[in-house]
mmCIF file of C-alpha atoms in Angstrom:
data_model
loop_
_atom_site.group_PDB
_atom_site.id
_atom_site.type_symbol
_atom_site.label_atom_id
_atom_site.label_comp_id
_atom_site.label_asym_id
_atom_site.label_seq_id
_atom_site.Cartn_x
_atom_site.Cartn_y
_atom_site.Cartn_z
ATOM 1 C CA MET A 11 91.107 76.172 80.677
ATOM 2 C CA THR A 12 94.252 78.103 80.245
ATOM 3 C CA LEU A 13 94.608 81.768 81.241
ATOM 4 C CA SER A 14 95.965 84.557 78.731
ATOM 5 C CA PRO A 15 98.966 86.443 79.854
ATOM 6 C CA ALA A 16 97.096 89.463 80.616
ATOM 7 C CA ARG A 17 94.699 87.608 82.817
ATOM 8 C CA VAL A 18 97.058 86.124 84.957
ATOM 9 C CA PRO A 19 98.613 89.264 86.369
ATOM 10 C CA ALA A 20 95.051 91.040 86.425
ATOM 11 C CA THR A 21 93.879 88.048 88.673
ATOM 12 C CA GLY A 22 97.188 88.500 90.725
ATOM 13 C CA VAL A 23 96.798 92.081 91.533
ATOM 14 C CA ARG A 24 93.263 91.674 92.349
ATOM 15 C CA ARG A 25 94.114 89.031 94.962
ATOM 16 C CA LEU A 26 96.900 91.337 96.407
ATOM 17 C CA THR A 27 94.851 94.464 96.613
ATOM 18 C CA ALA A 28 91.639 92.756 98.089
ATOM 19 C CA THR A 29 93.808 91.364 100.638
ATOM 20 C CA LEU A 30 95.852 94.717 101.364
ATOM 21 C CA TYR A 31 92.618 96.650 101.714
ATOM 22 C CA GLY A 32 91.091 93.960 103.781
ATOM 23 C CA TYR A 33 94.200 93.904 106.042
ATOM 24 C CA SER A 34 94.505 97.768 106.442
ATOM 25 C CA PHE A 35 90.910 98.075 107.252
ATOM 26 C CA LEU A 36 91.048 95.427 109.977
ATOM 27 C CA ASP A 37 94.501 96.826 111.128
ATOM 28 C CA ASP A 38 92.857 99.743 112.455
ATOM 29 C CA PHE A 39 89.426 98.356 113.080
ATOM 30 C CA VAL A 40 90.400 98.293 116.940
ATOM 31 C CA LEU A 41 87.448 99.483 119.271
ATOM 32 C CA LEU A 42 90.071 100.098 122.082
ATOM 33 C CA TYR A 43 91.500 103.177 119.976
ATOM 34 C CA PRO A 44 89.028 105.815 121.298
ATOM 35 C CA VAL A 45 88.518 104.557 124.638
ATOM 36 C CA TYR A 46 91.749 103.295 126.203
ATOM 37 C CA ALA A 47 92.986 106.548 127.606
ATOM 38 C CA LEU A 48 89.630 106.376 129.622
ATOM 39 C CA LEU A 49 90.589 102.685 130.435
ATOM 40 C CA PHE A 50 93.744 103.742 132.107
ATOM 41 C CA ALA A 51 92.028 106.604 133.992
ATOM 42 C CA ASP A 52 89.270 104.501 135.320
ATOM 43 C CA THR A 53 91.770 101.984 136.490
ATOM 44 C CA GLY A 54 93.217 104.633 138.688
ATOM 45 C CA LEU A 55 96.330 105.694 136.591
ATOM 46 C CA SER A 56 97.631 109.263 137.388
ATOM 47 C CA LEU A 57 98.296 111.505 134.198
ATOM 48 C CA TRP A 58 101.925 110.713 134.816
ATOM 49 C CA GLN A 59 101.601 106.982 134.487
ATOM 50 C CA ILE A 60 99.156 107.394 131.496
ATOM 51 C CA SER A 61 102.047 109.699 129.807
ATOM 52 C CA SER A 62 104.826 107.516 130.835
ATOM 53 C CA LEU A 63 102.870 104.453 128.706
ATOM 54 C CA PHE A 64 102.829 106.546 125.519
ATOM 55 C CA ALA A 65 106.420 106.947 125.850
ATOM 56 C CA LEU A 66 106.935 103.477 126.569
ATOM 57 C CA TRP A 67 105.017 102.701 123.408
ATOM 58 C CA SER A 68 106.970 105.036 121.242
ATOM 59 C CA ILE A 69 110.271 103.938 122.722
ATOM 60 C CA THR A 70 109.614 100.169 121.643
ATOM 61 C CA GLY A 71 108.678 101.296 118.163
ATOM 62 C CA ILE A 72 111.730 103.461 117.748
ATOM 63 C CA LEU A 73 113.906 100.639 118.970
ATOM 64 C CA LEU A 74 112.442 97.965 116.914
ATOM 65 C CA GLU A 75 111.697 99.900 113.761
ATOM 66 C CA VAL A 76 115.042 99.435 111.966
ATOM 67 C CA PRO A 77 115.840 95.955 113.077
ATOM 68 C CA SER A 78 112.554 94.496 111.989
ATOM 69 C CA GLY A 79 112.635 96.116 108.720
ATOM 70 C CA ALA A 80 116.073 94.269 108.019
ATOM 71 C CA TRP A 81 114.350 91.177 109.644
ATOM 72 C CA ALA A 82 111.732 90.974 107.113
ATOM 73 C CA ASP A 83 114.311 91.384 104.104
ATOM 74 C CA ALA A 84 116.378 88.280 105.839
ATOM 75 C CA VAL A 85 113.011 86.162 106.328
ATOM 76 C CA SER A 86 109.610 86.013 105.190
ATOM 77 C CA ARG A 87 107.826 89.577 105.002
ATOM 78 C CA ARG A 88 104.032 87.819 105.214
ATOM 79 C CA LEU A 89 105.585 85.965 108.293
ATOM 80 C CA LEU A 90 105.949 89.386 110.268
ATOM 81 C CA LEU A 91 102.655 90.804 108.631
ATOM 82 C CA TRP A 92 100.467 87.953 110.547
ATOM 83 C CA LEU A 93 103.081 87.804 113.684
ATOM 84 C CA GLY A 94 102.513 91.429 114.282
ATOM 85 C CA PRO A 95 98.685 91.501 114.997
ATOM 86 C CA LEU A 96 99.120 88.482 117.325
ATOM 87 C CA LEU A 97 101.540 90.034 119.547
ATOM 88 C CA THR A 98 98.860 93.078 119.593
ATOM 89 C CA ALA A 99 96.017 90.902 120.315
ATOM 90 C CA VAL A 100 97.991 89.487 123.364
ATOM 91 C CA GLY A 101 98.499 92.955 124.451
ATOM 92 C CA PHE A 102 94.971 94.155 124.369
ATOM 93 C CA GLY A 103 94.045 90.941 125.999
ATOM 94 C CA LEU A 104 96.071 91.651 129.044
ATOM 95 C CA TRP A 105 94.505 95.130 129.128
ATOM 96 C CA VAL A 106 91.213 93.936 129.909
ATOM 97 C CA LEU A 107 91.658 90.570 131.722
ATOM 98 C CA ILE A 108 94.356 92.051 134.463
ATOM 99 C CA PRO A 109 93.792 95.929 134.033
ATOM 100 C CA SER A 110 96.930 97.482 135.839
ATOM 101 C CA TYR A 111 99.805 99.402 135.232
ATOM 102 C CA GLY A 112 102.195 96.816 134.624
ATOM 103 C CA ALA A 113 99.700 94.863 132.307
ATOM 104 C CA PHE A 114 99.093 98.150 130.222
ATOM 105 C CA ALA A 115 103.116 98.517 129.961
ATOM 106 C CA VAL A 116 103.351 95.113 128.746
ATOM 107 C CA GLY A 117 100.490 95.531 126.382
ATOM 108 C CA PHE A 118 102.175 98.646 125.048
ATOM 109 C CA VAL A 119 105.359 96.852 124.439
ATOM 110 C CA LEU A 120 103.635 94.161 122.571
ATOM 111 C CA TRP A 121 101.789 96.632 120.556
ATOM 112 C CA GLY A 122 104.800 98.638 119.673
ATOM 113 C CA ALA A 123 106.646 95.465 118.720
ATOM 114 C CA GLY A 124 103.650 94.561 116.527
ATOM 115 C CA GLY A 125 103.439 97.734 114.661
ATOM 116 C CA ALA A 126 107.096 97.669 114.160
ATOM 117 C CA LEU A 127 106.988 94.329 112.760
ATOM 118 C CA GLY A 128 104.537 95.542 109.659
ATOM 119 C CA SER A 129 106.292 98.561 109.037
ATOM 120 C CA GLY A 130 108.492 98.547 106.065
ATOM 121 C CA ALA A 131 107.604 94.609 105.325
ATOM 122 C CA LEU A 132 103.988 95.683 104.361
ATOM 123 C CA GLU A 133 105.206 98.351 101.523
ATOM 124 C CA ALA A 134 108.145 96.123 100.412
ATOM 125 C CA LEU A 135 105.835 93.116 100.290
ATOM 126 C CA VAL A 136 103.282 95.025 98.087
ATOM 127 C CA TYR A 137 105.737 96.877 95.816
ATOM 128 C CA ASP A 138 107.657 93.778 95.063
ATOM 129 C CA GLU A 139 104.612 91.774 93.990
ATOM 130 C CA LEU A 140 103.066 94.357 91.749
ATOM 131 C CA ASP A 141 106.516 94.606 90.099
ATOM 132 C CA ARG A 142 106.493 90.917 89.549
ATOM 133 C CA LEU A 143 103.415 91.396 87.865
ATOM 134 C CA GLY A 144 104.298 94.318 85.901
ATOM 135 C CA ALA A 145 101.888 96.843 87.866
ATOM 136 C CA ALA A 146 104.592 98.695 89.890
ATOM 137 C CA ASP A 147 103.294 101.833 88.249
ATOM 138 C CA ARG A 148 99.871 101.225 90.341
ATOM 139 C CA TYR A 149 101.931 101.596 93.698
ATOM 140 C CA ALA A 150 100.771 105.128 94.336
ATOM 141 C CA ARG A 151 97.168 104.270 93.795
ATOM 142 C CA VAL A 152 96.949 100.988 95.642
ATOM 143 C CA MET A 153 98.984 102.329 98.646
ATOM 144 C CA GLY A 154 96.578 105.722 98.652
ATOM 145 C CA ARG A 155 93.565 103.323 98.812
ATOM 146 C CA ALA A 156 94.885 101.056 101.596
ATOM 147 C CA ARG A 157 95.421 104.463 103.607
ATOM 148 C CA ALA A 158 91.842 105.357 103.131
ATOM 149 C CA ALA A 159 90.530 101.925 104.151
ATOM 150 C CA ARG A 160 92.911 102.443 107.091
ATOM 151 C CA LEU A 161 90.812 105.490 107.872
ATOM 152 C CA VAL A 162 87.747 103.880 107.168
ATOM 153 C CA GLY A 163 88.662 101.421 110.082
ATOM 154 C CA THR A 164 89.291 104.003 112.348
ATOM 155 C CA THR A 165 86.208 106.109 111.614
ATOM 156 C CA VAL A 166 83.777 102.883 112.001
ATOM 157 C CA SER A 167 85.578 101.768 115.162
ATOM 158 C CA ALA A 168 85.246 105.419 116.732
ATOM 159 C CA GLY A 169 81.425 104.982 115.888
ATOM 160 C CA LEU A 170 80.876 101.568 117.425
ATOM 161 C CA ALA A 171 83.495 101.949 120.450
ATOM 162 C CA GLY A 172 80.271 103.983 122.313
ATOM 163 C CA PRO A 173 77.525 101.541 121.916
ATOM 164 C CA VAL A 174 79.717 98.681 122.633
ATOM 165 C CA VAL A 175 81.073 100.145 125.711
ATOM 166 C CA ALA A 176 77.641 101.034 126.731
ATOM 167 C CA LEU A 177 76.451 97.386 126.409
ATOM 168 C CA GLY A 178 79.590 95.591 127.584
ATOM 169 C CA GLY A 179 82.143 97.634 129.203
ATOM 170 C CA TYR A 180 85.670 97.614 128.689
ATOM 171 C CA PRO A 181 85.626 93.635 128.400
ATOM 172 C CA ALA A 182 83.503 93.846 125.617
ATOM 173 C CA VAL A 183 85.497 96.540 123.462
ATOM 174 C CA GLY A 184 88.647 94.354 124.561
ATOM 175 C CA ALA A 185 87.341 91.451 123.058
ATOM 176 C CA ALA A 186 86.142 92.961 119.970
ATOM 177 C CA SER A 187 89.711 94.644 119.569
ATOM 178 C CA VAL A 188 91.281 91.019 120.118
ATOM 179 C CA LEU A 189 88.921 89.490 117.401
ATOM 180 C CA ALA A 190 90.036 92.277 114.899
ATOM 181 C CA CYS A 191 93.599 91.634 115.515
ATOM 182 C CA LEU A 192 93.066 87.886 114.830
ATOM 183 C CA LEU A 193 91.300 88.611 111.682
ATOM 184 C CA THR A 194 93.983 90.892 110.719
ATOM 185 C CA ALA A 195 96.396 87.988 111.256
ATOM 186 C CA ALA A 196 94.172 85.385 109.112
ATOM 187 C CA THR A 197 94.004 88.302 106.379
ATOM 188 C CA ALA A 198 97.905 88.628 106.459
ATOM 189 C CA SER A 199 98.409 85.041 106.121
ATOM 190 C CA ARG A 200 96.528 85.390 102.429
ATOM 191 C CA PHE A 201 99.198 87.761 100.989
ATOM 192 C CA PRO A 202 100.852 86.686 97.963
ATOM 193 C CA GLU A 203 104.855 86.262 98.568
ATOM 194 C CA HIS A 204 106.870 85.091 95.435
ATOM 195 C CA ARG A 205 110.244 86.773 96.498
ATOM 196 C CA VAL A 206 113.209 84.572 96.859
ATOM 197 C CA ARG A 207 114.012 83.840 100.444
ATOM 198 C CA PRO A 208 117.396 84.202 101.282
ATOM 199 C CA GLU A 209 119.210 80.457 101.755
ATOM 200 C CA SER A 210 120.106 79.135 105.174
ATOM 201 C CA GLY A 211 123.478 80.540 105.949
ATOM 202 C CA GLY A 212 123.088 83.556 103.828
ATOM 203 C CA ASP A 213 122.980 87.315 105.145
ATOM 204 C CA SER A 214 121.887 87.972 108.329
ATOM 205 C CA TRP A 215 119.407 90.708 109.217
ATOM 206 C CA ALA A 216 122.391 92.773 110.717
ATOM 207 C CA THR A 217 124.305 92.104 107.365
ATOM 208 C CA THR A 218 121.256 93.394 105.611
ATOM 209 C CA LEU A 219 121.035 96.577 107.666
ATOM 210 C CA ARG A 220 124.508 97.458 106.899
ATOM 211 C CA THR A 221 124.341 96.851 103.467
ATOM 212 C CA GLY A 222 121.085 98.880 103.346
ATOM 213 C CA LEU A 223 122.825 101.872 104.947
ATOM 214 C CA ALA A 224 125.717 101.590 102.816
ATOM 215 C CA GLU A 225 123.345 102.062 99.826
ATOM 216 C CA VAL A 226 121.840 105.337 101.457
ATOM 217 C CA ARG A 227 125.480 106.711 101.867
ATOM 218 C CA ARG A 228 126.462 105.782 98.415
ATOM 219 C CA ASP A 229 123.680 106.901 96.503
ATOM 220 C CA ARG A 230 122.371 110.233 97.018
ATOM 221 C CA SER A 231 118.972 109.971 95.115
ATOM 222 C CA VAL A 232 118.145 107.087 97.638
ATOM 223 C CA ARG A 233 119.434 109.354 100.553
ATOM 224 C CA GLY A 234 117.305 112.262 99.553
ATOM 225 C CA ALA A 235 114.034 110.009 98.943
ATOM 226 C CA LEU A 236 114.718 108.686 102.229
ATOM 227 C CA LEU A 237 114.872 111.674 104.005
ATOM 228 C CA LEU A 238 112.010 113.295 102.154
ATOM 229 C CA ILE A 239 109.563 111.068 104.083
ATOM 230 C CA PRO A 240 110.206 112.176 107.921
ATOM 231 C CA ALA A 241 110.303 115.824 106.371
ATOM 232 C CA VAL A 242 106.727 115.432 105.030
ATOM 233 C CA ALA A 243 105.307 112.626 107.446
ATOM 234 C CA ALA A 244 106.453 113.798 110.763
ATOM 235 C CA VAL A 245 104.945 117.359 111.642
ATOM 236 C CA TRP A 246 101.556 116.902 110.455
ATOM 237 C CA GLY A 247 101.502 113.131 111.984
ATOM 238 C CA ALA A 248 102.105 114.888 115.465
ATOM 239 C CA LEU A 249 99.700 117.996 114.884
ATOM 240 C CA ASP A 250 96.979 115.333 114.423
ATOM 241 C CA GLU A 251 97.017 114.594 118.030
ATOM 242 C CA TYR A 252 96.320 118.496 119.125
ATOM 243 C CA THR A 253 93.616 118.783 116.727
ATOM 244 C CA PRO A 254 90.776 118.517 118.966
ATOM 245 C CA LEU A 255 92.467 121.137 121.095
ATOM 246 C CA LEU A 256 92.688 123.724 117.954
ATOM 247 C CA VAL A 257 88.944 122.591 116.898
ATOM 248 C CA ARG A 258 87.731 123.517 120.495
ATOM 249 C CA ASP A 259 89.376 126.848 120.805
ATOM 250 C CA ILE A 260 87.159 128.242 117.919
ATOM 251 C CA GLY A 261 84.592 128.105 120.342
ATOM 252 C CA VAL A 262 82.183 125.017 119.134
ATOM 253 C CA ALA A 263 80.287 123.186 121.727
ATOM 254 C CA GLU A 264 81.968 119.670 122.931
ATOM 255 C CA ALA A 265 79.531 117.613 121.236
ATOM 256 C CA THR A 266 80.637 119.493 117.953
ATOM 257 C CA VAL A 267 84.243 118.818 118.326
ATOM 258 C CA PRO A 268 84.116 115.155 116.951
ATOM 259 C CA TYR A 269 82.213 116.081 113.578
ATOM 260 C CA LEU A 270 84.617 118.724 112.774
ATOM 261 C CA ILE A 271 87.320 115.975 113.415
ATOM 262 C CA LEU A 272 85.673 113.886 110.987
ATOM 263 C CA LEU A 273 85.746 116.757 108.474
ATOM 264 C CA ILE A 274 89.496 116.962 108.868
ATOM 265 C CA TRP A 275 89.800 113.216 108.289
ATOM 266 C CA ALA A 276 87.356 113.440 105.262
ATOM 267 C CA GLY A 277 90.297 115.711 103.838
ATOM 268 C CA VAL A 278 92.894 113.245 104.656
ATOM 269 C CA THR A 279 91.073 110.697 103.157
ATOM 270 C CA ALA A 280 90.690 112.368 99.795
ATOM 271 C CA GLY A 281 94.131 113.031 99.769
ATOM 272 C CA SER A 282 94.761 109.140 100.023
ATOM 273 C CA LEU A 283 92.452 108.578 97.216
ATOM 274 C CA LEU A 284 94.370 111.087 94.950
ATOM 275 C CA THR A 285 97.543 109.402 94.877
ATOM 276 C CA GLY A 286 97.212 107.558 91.428
ATOM 277 C CA PRO A 287 96.471 110.827 89.412
ATOM 278 C CA ALA A 288 98.945 112.743 91.657
ATOM 279 C CA GLU A 289 102.012 110.545 91.039
ATOM 280 C CA ARG A 290 102.344 112.649 87.625
ATOM 281 C CA LEU A 291 103.312 115.644 89.434
ATOM 282 C CA GLY A 292 106.954 115.356 89.663
ATOM 283 C CA THR A 293 109.441 117.257 91.811
ATOM 284 C CA ARG A 294 108.233 120.485 91.086
ATOM 285 C CA GLY A 295 104.476 119.623 91.504
ATOM 286 C CA LEU A 296 105.317 118.090 94.748
ATOM 287 C CA ALA A 297 106.972 121.222 95.868
ATOM 288 C CA ALA A 298 103.930 123.271 94.985
ATOM 289 C CA LEU A 299 101.698 120.473 96.799
ATOM 290 C CA LEU A 300 103.885 120.970 99.887
ATOM 291 C CA ALA A 301 103.687 124.931 99.847
ATOM 292 C CA GLY A 302 99.855 124.995 99.104
ATOM 293 C CA ALA A 303 98.967 122.596 102.024
ATOM 294 C CA ALA A 304 101.470 124.526 104.224
ATOM 295 C CA LEU A 305 99.539 127.858 103.505
ATOM 296 C CA ALA A 306 96.281 126.119 103.843
ATOM 297 C CA LEU A 307 97.341 125.070 107.320
ATOM 298 C CA ALA A 308 98.595 128.536 108.549
ATOM 299 C CA VAL A 309 95.694 130.260 107.438
ATOM 300 C CA GLY A 310 93.204 127.816 108.256
ATOM 301 C CA ALA A 311 94.456 127.455 111.874
ATOM 302 C CA ALA A 312 94.623 131.297 112.354
ATOM 303 C CA ALA A 313 91.097 131.914 111.127
ATOM 304 C CA GLY A 314 89.617 130.457 114.144
ATOM 305 C CA THR A 315 86.348 129.468 112.308
ATOM 306 C CA THR A 316 84.655 126.365 110.872
ATOM 307 C CA ALA A 317 85.790 127.167 107.648
ATOM 308 C CA GLY A 318 89.280 127.437 108.881
ATOM 309 C CA ILE A 319 89.116 123.952 110.229
ATOM 310 C CA ALA A 320 88.170 122.767 106.777
ATOM 311 C CA LEU A 321 91.252 124.425 105.299
ATOM 312 C CA VAL A 322 92.936 122.260 108.131
ATOM 313 C CA GLY A 323 91.467 119.316 106.520
ATOM 314 C CA LEU A 324 92.435 120.447 103.412
ATOM 315 C CA ALA A 325 96.098 120.873 104.183
ATOM 316 C CA PHE A 326 96.049 117.349 105.750
ATOM 317 C CA GLY A 327 94.874 115.946 102.918
ATOM 318 C CA GLY A 328 97.715 117.562 100.959
ATOM 319 C CA PHE A 329 100.265 116.218 103.385
ATOM 320 C CA GLN A 330 98.797 112.520 103.461
ATOM 321 C CA LEU A 331 98.755 112.902 99.341
ATOM 322 C CA ALA A 332 102.410 113.754 99.401
ATOM 323 C CA GLU A 333 103.600 111.402 101.942
ATOM 324 C CA VAL A 334 102.346 108.656 99.845
ATOM 325 C CA LEU A 335 104.294 110.287 96.951
ATOM 326 C CA ALA A 336 107.347 110.455 98.921
ATOM 327 C CA ASP A 337 107.072 106.697 99.747
ATOM 328 C CA VAL A 338 106.684 105.987 95.893
ATOM 329 C CA ARG A 339 109.889 107.901 95.388
ATOM 330 C CA LEU A 340 111.781 105.905 98.073
ATOM 331 C CA GLN A 341 110.527 102.487 96.468
ATOM 332 C CA HIS A 342 111.493 103.271 93.058
ATOM 333 C CA ARG A 343 114.882 103.940 94.059
ATOM 334 C CA ILE A 344 115.717 101.145 96.276
ATOM 335 C CA ASP A 345 116.781 97.624 95.664
ATOM 336 C CA ASP A 346 114.515 94.616 96.487
ATOM 337 C CA SER A 347 116.724 92.769 98.758
ATOM 338 C CA ARG A 348 116.788 96.005 100.990
ATOM 339 C CA ARG A 349 113.483 97.447 100.518
ATOM 340 C CA ALA A 350 111.849 96.629 104.289
ATOM 341 C CA THR A 351 115.021 97.768 105.783
ATOM 342 C CA LEU A 352 115.176 101.227 103.925
ATOM 343 C CA THR A 353 111.486 101.649 104.368
ATOM 344 C CA SER A 354 111.765 101.053 107.964
ATOM 345 C CA VAL A 355 114.720 103.632 108.311
ATOM 346 C CA ALA A 356 112.608 106.057 106.931
ATOM 347 C CA SER A 357 109.994 105.218 109.174
ATOM 348 C CA LEU A 358 112.440 105.529 112.216
ATOM 349 C CA GLY A 359 113.113 108.977 110.995
ATOM 350 C CA THR A 360 109.497 109.987 110.889
ATOM 351 C CA GLU A 361 109.116 108.492 114.818
ATOM 352 C CA LEU A 362 111.996 110.538 115.674
ATOM 353 C CA GLY A 363 110.637 113.666 113.901
ATOM 354 C CA THR A 364 107.114 113.142 115.487
ATOM 355 C CA VAL A 365 108.703 113.107 119.034
ATOM 356 C CA ALA A 366 110.767 116.185 118.221
ATOM 357 C CA THR A 367 107.480 118.054 117.030
ATOM 358 C CA PHE A 368 105.610 117.178 120.305
ATOM 359 C CA GLY A 369 108.676 118.908 122.342
ATOM 360 C CA VAL A 370 108.759 121.744 120.097
ATOM 361 C CA TYR A 371 104.581 121.721 120.486
ATOM 362 C CA ALA A 372 104.946 121.786 124.112
ATOM 363 C CA LEU A 373 107.417 124.723 124.215
ATOM 364 C CA LEU A 374 105.423 126.884 121.635
ATOM 365 C CA GLY A 375 102.191 126.023 123.419
ATOM 366 C CA ALA A 376 103.022 127.006 126.807
ATOM 367 C CA ASP A 377 102.783 130.501 125.891
ATOM 368 C CA SER A 378 100.905 130.728 122.372
ATOM 369 C CA ALA A 379 97.392 129.537 121.464
ATOM 370 C CA HIS A 380 96.993 126.076 119.511
ATOM 371 C CA SER A 381 96.203 128.098 116.290
ATOM 372 C CA THR A 382 99.469 130.007 116.729
ATOM 373 C CA VAL A 383 101.367 126.804 117.272
ATOM 374 C CA PHE A 384 99.948 125.039 114.232
ATOM 375 C CA ALA A 385 100.558 128.432 111.772
ATOM 376 C CA VAL A 386 104.329 128.469 112.961
ATOM 377 C CA LEU A 387 104.469 124.652 112.404
ATOM 378 C CA ALA A 388 103.546 124.987 108.642
ATOM 379 C CA VAL A 389 106.789 126.476 108.229
ATOM 380 C CA PRO A 390 109.002 123.588 107.792
ATOM 381 C CA TYR A 391 106.823 122.412 105.087
ATOM 382 C CA LEU A 392 107.666 125.790 103.338
ATOM 383 C CA VAL A 393 111.101 124.784 103.790
ATOM 384 C CA THR A 394 110.946 121.481 102.223
ATOM 385 C CA ALA A 395 109.167 122.787 99.479
ATOM 386 C CA LEU A 396 111.748 125.251 98.877
ATOM 387 C CA VAL A 397 114.607 122.477 98.975
ATOM 388 C CA LEU A 398 112.646 120.619 96.520
ATOM 389 C CA ALA A 399 112.168 123.452 94.290
ATOM 390 C CA ARG A 400 115.842 124.098 94.196
ATOM 391 C CA ALA A 401 116.910 120.406 93.841
ATOM 392 C CA ARG A 402 114.586 120.461 90.856
ATOM 393 C CA ALA A 403 116.117 123.753 89.450
ATOM 394 C CA ALA A 404 119.813 122.306 90.089
ATOM 395 C CA THR A 405 119.076 119.023 88.056
ATOM 396 C CA ALA A 406 117.660 121.068 85.354
ATOM 397 C CA ARG A 407 120.747 123.080 84.685
ATOM 398 C CA PRO A 408 123.006 122.064 82.020
#
């Protein structure tokens, strides 16, 4: 039977999205996530040693983020998407087989490298495949659902980690995490990839990186779209790490804290699922979204109540929605031959901004309550909203 032209793209989109959602869920379905800090402490590591491991993880991602994106443009993006989880699986295996500071350090380097390989490559592959099928306009909706799938994976793994630890200890959660990584790699091998790969002797990843950065310098719209991603993603991504402390400060019982954290992440999930309809917002609408989310963050954090925590969840949902929309703006403006490269450059900006936010939080938190710091760190979003509104007004002038 011969398929109609409409049927072929529909089938292709379904295969792509099913693979993407499965990949996203499995990539964050790692039972070690909620308990690896406990594993480090129970092994005898000091707080300084644990902090140095987190720093090593961040530095690895920062150093490899852009080169890996350029490599994805120079070779196969699907190759990097299944190779990354395999590196992470090796790292998790080392953690539970030979738990020690050295093994943890090697594991974090492998995990950071694995994450860098997928960053940029995933967005580029999905956008180009949708574009090939004439469905590039679905990118926002598809990536929003993919992020929601990641959140579901994180939530389910957090719920299962406790019972699995009780049954089999750290080796059991380690084995489950390695299995999840292997399943992620197997799922990545199912991604379609029809992009014409560079011929042997073509541009190297370094050349791809240079030409990508040249495009950023040359094209003002690309530069603005690239800078918007870290401006939206960095601060709330860092604040997420401190939400348990904010929740505990409102005076609830320790056992209640996880439930209020889930309330916040329910808001984030809702934001992910609204990306399709919200793509029509435009620059002015995006500015209003950021301003509204910033006000909800400041008011919610300062309230010191359960209702205030719900407002924080609403704000985080707005930031998540804005982050996906910022990614859409960038993908629409860049050439497919440098898509992974420039997406990775944006991710590098986010990583650097997140690290800077950690530093600012530490400085402000030395003398102020967590609620105050959250409220103060809503200000950068108001500034970003103002810049977007002014840019839109300037564009509208004759």
